[in-house]
GROMACS .gro file of C-alpha atoms in nm:
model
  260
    1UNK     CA    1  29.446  15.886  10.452
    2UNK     CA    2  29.216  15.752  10.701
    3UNK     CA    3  29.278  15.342  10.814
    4UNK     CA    4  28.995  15.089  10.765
    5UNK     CA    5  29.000  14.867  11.046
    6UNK     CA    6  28.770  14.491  10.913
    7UNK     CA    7  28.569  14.362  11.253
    8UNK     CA    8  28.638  13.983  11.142
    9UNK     CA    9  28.451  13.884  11.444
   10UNK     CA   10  28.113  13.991  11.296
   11UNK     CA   11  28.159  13.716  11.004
   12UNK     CA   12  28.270  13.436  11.267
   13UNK     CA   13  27.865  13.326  11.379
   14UNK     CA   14  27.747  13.315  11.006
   15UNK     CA   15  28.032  13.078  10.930
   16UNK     CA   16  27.971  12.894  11.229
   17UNK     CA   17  27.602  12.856  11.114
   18UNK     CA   18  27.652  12.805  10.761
   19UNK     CA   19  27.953  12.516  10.873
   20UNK     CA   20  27.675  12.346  11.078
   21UNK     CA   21  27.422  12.345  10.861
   22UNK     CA   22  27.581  12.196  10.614
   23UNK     CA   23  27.697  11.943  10.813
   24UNK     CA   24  27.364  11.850  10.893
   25UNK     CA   25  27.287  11.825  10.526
   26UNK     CA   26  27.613  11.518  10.466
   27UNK     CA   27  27.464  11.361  10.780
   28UNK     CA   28  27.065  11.389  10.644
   29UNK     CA   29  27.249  11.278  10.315
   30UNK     CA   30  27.441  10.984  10.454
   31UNK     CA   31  27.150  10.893  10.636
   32UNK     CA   32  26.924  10.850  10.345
   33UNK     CA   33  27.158  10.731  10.116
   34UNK     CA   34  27.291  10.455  10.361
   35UNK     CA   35  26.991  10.391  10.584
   36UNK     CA   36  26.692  10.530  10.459
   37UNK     CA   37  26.699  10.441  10.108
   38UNK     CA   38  26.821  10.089  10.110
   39UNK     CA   39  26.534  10.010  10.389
   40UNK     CA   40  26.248  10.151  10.170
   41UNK     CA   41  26.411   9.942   9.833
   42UNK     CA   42  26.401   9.618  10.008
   43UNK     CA   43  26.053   9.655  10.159
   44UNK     CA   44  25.939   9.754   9.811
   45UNK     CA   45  26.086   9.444   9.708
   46UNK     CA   46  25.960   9.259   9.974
   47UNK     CA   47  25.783   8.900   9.902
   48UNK     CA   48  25.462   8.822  10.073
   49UNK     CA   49  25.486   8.429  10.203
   50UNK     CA   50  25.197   8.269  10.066
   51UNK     CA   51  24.974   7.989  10.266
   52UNK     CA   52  25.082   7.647  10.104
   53UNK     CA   53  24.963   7.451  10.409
   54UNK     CA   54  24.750   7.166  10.357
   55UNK     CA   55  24.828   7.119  10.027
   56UNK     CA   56  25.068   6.828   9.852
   57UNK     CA   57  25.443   6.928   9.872
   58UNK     CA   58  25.422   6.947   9.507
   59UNK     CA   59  25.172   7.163   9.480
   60UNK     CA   60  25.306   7.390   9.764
   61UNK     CA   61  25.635   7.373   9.596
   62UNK     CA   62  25.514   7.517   9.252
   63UNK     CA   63  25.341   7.784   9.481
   64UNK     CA   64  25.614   7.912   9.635
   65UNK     CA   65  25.865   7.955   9.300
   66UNK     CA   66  25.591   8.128   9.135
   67UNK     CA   67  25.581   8.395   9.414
   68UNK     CA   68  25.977   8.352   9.352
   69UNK     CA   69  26.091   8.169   9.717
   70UNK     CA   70  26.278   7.827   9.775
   71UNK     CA   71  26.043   7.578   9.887
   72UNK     CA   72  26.272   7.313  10.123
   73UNK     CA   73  26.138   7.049  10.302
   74UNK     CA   74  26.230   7.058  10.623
   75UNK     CA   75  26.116   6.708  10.758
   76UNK     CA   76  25.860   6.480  10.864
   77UNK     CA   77  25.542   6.446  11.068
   78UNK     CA   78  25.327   6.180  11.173
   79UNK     CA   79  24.958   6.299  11.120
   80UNK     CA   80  24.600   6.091  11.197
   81UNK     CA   81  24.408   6.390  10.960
   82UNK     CA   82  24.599   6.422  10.611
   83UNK     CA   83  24.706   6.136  10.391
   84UNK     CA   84  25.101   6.118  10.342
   85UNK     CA   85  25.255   6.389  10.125
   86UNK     CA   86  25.041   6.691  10.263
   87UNK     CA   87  25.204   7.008  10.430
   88UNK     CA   88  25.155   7.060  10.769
   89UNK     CA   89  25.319   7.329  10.864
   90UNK     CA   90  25.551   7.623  10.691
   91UNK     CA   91  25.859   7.817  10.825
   92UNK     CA   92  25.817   8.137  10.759
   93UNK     CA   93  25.446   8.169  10.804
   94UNK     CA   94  25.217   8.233  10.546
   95UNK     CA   95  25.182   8.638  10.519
   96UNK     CA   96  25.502   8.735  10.652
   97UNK     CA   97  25.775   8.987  10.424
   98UNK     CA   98  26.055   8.810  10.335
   99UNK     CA   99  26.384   8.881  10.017
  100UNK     CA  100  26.322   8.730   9.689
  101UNK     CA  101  26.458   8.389   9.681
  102UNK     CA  102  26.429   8.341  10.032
  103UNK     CA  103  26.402   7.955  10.166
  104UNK     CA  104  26.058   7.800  10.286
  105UNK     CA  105  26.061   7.479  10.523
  106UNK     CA  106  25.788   7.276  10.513
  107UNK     CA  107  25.725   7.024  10.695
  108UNK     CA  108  25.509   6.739  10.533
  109UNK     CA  109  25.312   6.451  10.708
  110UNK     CA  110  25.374   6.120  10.669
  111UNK     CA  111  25.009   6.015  10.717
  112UNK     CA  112  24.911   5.770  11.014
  113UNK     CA  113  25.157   5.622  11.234
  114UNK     CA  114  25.222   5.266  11.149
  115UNK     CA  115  25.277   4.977  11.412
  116UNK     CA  116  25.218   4.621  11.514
  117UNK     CA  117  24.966   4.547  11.730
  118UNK     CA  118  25.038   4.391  12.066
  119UNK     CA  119  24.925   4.093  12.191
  120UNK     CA  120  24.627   4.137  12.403
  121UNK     CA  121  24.540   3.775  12.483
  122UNK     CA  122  24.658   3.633  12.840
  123UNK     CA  123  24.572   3.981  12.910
  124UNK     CA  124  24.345   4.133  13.221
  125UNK     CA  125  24.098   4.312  13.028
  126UNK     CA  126  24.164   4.602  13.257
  127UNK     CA  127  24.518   4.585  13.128
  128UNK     CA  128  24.419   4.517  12.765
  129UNK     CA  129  24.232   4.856  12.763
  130UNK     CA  130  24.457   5.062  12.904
  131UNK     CA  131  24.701   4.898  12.666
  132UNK     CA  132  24.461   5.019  12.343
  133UNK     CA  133  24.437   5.337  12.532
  134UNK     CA  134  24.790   5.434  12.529
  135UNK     CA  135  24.904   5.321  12.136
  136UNK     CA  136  24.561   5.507  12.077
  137UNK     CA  137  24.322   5.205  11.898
  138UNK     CA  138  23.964   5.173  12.003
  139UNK     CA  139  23.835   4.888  12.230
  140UNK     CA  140  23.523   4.789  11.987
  141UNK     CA  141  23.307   4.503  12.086
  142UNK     CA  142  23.356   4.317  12.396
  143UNK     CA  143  23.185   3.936  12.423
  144UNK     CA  144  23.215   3.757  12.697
  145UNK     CA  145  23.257   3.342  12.708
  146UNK     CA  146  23.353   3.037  12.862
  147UNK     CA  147  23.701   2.928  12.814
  148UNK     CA  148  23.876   2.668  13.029
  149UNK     CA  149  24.245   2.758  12.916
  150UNK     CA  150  24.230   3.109  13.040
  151UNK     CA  151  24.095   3.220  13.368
  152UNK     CA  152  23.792   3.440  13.442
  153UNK     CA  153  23.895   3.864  13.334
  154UNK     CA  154  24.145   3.735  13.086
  155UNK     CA  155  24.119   3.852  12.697
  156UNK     CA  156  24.113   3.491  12.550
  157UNK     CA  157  24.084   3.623  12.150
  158UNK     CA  158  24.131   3.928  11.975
  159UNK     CA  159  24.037   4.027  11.628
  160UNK     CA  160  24.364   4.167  11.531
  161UNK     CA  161  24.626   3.924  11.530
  162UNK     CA  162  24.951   4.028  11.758
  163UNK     CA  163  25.229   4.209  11.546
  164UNK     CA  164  25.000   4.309  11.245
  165UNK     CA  165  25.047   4.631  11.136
  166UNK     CA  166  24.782   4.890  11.257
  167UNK     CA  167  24.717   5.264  11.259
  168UNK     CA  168  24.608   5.482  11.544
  169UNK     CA  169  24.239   5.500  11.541
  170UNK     CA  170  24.192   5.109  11.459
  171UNK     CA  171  23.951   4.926  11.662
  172UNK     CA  172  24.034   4.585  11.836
  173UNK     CA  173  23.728   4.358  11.906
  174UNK     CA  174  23.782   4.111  12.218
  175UNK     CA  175  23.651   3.831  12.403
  176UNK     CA  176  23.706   3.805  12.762
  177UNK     CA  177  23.702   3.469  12.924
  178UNK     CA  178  23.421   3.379  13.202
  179UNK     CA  179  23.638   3.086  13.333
  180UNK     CA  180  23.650   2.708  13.289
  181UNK     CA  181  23.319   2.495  13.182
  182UNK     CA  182  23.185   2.442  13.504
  183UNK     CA  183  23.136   2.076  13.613
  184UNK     CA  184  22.788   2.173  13.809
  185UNK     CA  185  22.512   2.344  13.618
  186UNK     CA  186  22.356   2.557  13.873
  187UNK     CA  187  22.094   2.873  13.829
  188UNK     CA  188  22.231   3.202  13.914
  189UNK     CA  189  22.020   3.420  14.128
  190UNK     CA  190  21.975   3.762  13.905
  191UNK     CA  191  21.691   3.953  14.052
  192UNK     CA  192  21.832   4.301  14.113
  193UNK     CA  193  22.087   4.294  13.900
  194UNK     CA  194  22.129   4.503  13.539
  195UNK     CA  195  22.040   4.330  13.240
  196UNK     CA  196  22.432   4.340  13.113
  197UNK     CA  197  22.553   4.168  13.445
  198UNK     CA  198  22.265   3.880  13.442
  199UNK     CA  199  22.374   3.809  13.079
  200UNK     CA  200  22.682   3.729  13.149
  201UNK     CA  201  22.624   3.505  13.492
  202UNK     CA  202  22.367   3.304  13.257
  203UNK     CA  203  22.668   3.279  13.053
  204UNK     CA  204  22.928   3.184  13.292
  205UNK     CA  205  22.710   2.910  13.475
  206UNK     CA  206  22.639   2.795  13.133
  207UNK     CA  207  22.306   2.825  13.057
  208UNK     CA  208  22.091   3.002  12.775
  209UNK     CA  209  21.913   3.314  12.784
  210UNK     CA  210  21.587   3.262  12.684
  211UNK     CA  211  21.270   3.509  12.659
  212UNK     CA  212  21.286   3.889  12.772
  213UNK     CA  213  20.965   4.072  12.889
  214UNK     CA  214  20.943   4.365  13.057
  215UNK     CA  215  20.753   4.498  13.332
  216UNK     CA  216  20.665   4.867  13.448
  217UNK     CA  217  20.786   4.978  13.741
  218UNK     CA  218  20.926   5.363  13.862
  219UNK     CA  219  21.051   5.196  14.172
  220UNK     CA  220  21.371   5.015  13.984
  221UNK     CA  221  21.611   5.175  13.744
  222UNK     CA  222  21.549   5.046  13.402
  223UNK     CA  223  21.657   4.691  13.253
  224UNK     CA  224  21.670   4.580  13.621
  225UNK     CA  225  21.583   4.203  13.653
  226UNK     CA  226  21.279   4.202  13.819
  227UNK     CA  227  21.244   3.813  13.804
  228UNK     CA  228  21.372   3.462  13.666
  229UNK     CA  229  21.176   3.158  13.547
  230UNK     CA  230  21.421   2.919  13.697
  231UNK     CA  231  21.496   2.925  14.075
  232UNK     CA  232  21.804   3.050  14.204
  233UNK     CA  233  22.034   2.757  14.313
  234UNK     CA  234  21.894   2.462  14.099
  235UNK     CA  235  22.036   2.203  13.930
  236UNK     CA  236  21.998   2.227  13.548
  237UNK     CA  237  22.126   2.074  13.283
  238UNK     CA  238  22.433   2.257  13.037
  239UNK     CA  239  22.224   2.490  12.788
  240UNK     CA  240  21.936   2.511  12.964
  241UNK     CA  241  21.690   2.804  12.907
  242UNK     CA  242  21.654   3.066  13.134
  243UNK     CA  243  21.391   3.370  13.088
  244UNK     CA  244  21.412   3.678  13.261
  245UNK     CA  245  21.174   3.961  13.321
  246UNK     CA  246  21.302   4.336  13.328
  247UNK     CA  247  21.215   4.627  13.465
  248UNK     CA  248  21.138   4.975  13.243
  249UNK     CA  249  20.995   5.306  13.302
  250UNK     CA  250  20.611   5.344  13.231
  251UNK     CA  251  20.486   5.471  12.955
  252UNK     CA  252  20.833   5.372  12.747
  253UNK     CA  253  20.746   5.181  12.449
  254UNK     CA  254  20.939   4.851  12.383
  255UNK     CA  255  21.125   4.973  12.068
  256UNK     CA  256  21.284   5.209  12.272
  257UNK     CA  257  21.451   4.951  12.501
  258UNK     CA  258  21.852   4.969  12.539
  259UNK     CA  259  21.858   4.589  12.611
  260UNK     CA  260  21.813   4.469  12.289
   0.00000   0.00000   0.00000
């Protein structure tokens, strides 16, 4: 009887193959089933932030539970541009994927910011400005007077009363003081000088400004004083008139004057 002898090293590769292959299917497997899978669920479950920004945290609020997220606030802002109980700003931002019930900060303004003014009078004006400047109010009007408590550059009145409460953005008439009453009434001399600055030495020597013509003239800038009708250095009376001629471009018309 003739022997059969089995190769068994001719089925060894196949099984190697078919042992490889298969264990690239539990990995493919795993991998879908752990990694894969899960990743695509969630992003088809995924919640799109909506843009509740600028409106009231109410409103915002409702938003964001219809769209199935937890609207929190998460503080407080001082803002010039929305009244108090607006949202500024949002944490995560509006369009971003986020889970189902995930939390939403918002943080809502609280409107203006609120403080008392300071006390400007006794001031320089140079210091009362840059005083305004930094709690942001507005220097408005600024008139200029006699006073004989408070010396010449000195704020002598305000229109806001020290420690009243303000906002940013408020603006703070003043009046400066031009010095004491002077005991001599004497003319200034103001040829040359702008309208603005003969104004106020008519003012300060305490005299009134009377009549304003104008002449043209392309040799002087504009509102220049081209000439007084009292001579410079003469003893007047307190209150007494003084007229002053100006200087403008030719051909301007009169209601187009800036001294006025």
């Amino acid at each position: 009887m003739k022997k059969i002898t089995i190769d068994y090293k001719r089925f060894e590769k196949p099984a190697k193959i078919s042992g490889i292959v298969l264990a690239c299917l539990v990995c493919l497997y795993v991998l879908l089933d752990v990694l894969i899978m899960p990743l695509y669920t969630r992003q088809r479950q995924a919640i799109e932030v909506p843009d509740v920004t600028f409106l009231t945290f109410t409103a915002s609020a409702k938003l964001l539970k219809k769209a199935g997220l937890k609207p929190v606030e998460g503080g407080v802002k001082f803002d010039e541009l929305y009244p108090p109980g607006f949202v500024l700003f949002q944490n995560p931002e509006a369009g971003s994927k986020v889970k189902k019930g995930r939390r939403v900060y918002l943080i809502v303004g609280k409107g203006p910011r609120i403080f008392p003014m300071p006390k400007l009078v006794g001031m320089p004006i140079r210091d009362a400005n840059f005083t305004l400047r930094d709690l942001k109010l507005v220097l408005g009007q600024v008139r200029y007077d006699i006073d004989d408590y408070y010396p010449e550059g000195v704020v002598s009145w305000q229109s806001i009363d020290p420690e009243q409460e303000v906002a940013v953005n408020e603006s703070v008439d003043l009046v400066v003081s031009l010095g004491a009453t002077p005991t001599q009434f004497i003319v200034p001399g103001l040829i040359g000088k702008s309208f603005e600055a003969a104004r106020m030495e008519i003012r300060k020597a305490g005299l009134t400004l009377g009549k304003i013509e104008e002449q043209q003239t392309d040799k002087l800038i504009p509102n220049t004083v081209v000439s007084q009708s009292l001579e410079e250095g003469l003893e007047v009376l307190k209150g007494d008139t003084l007229n002053i001629v100006v200087s403008k471009l030719p051909g301007t018309k009169k209601e187009e004057s800036s001294i006025w």
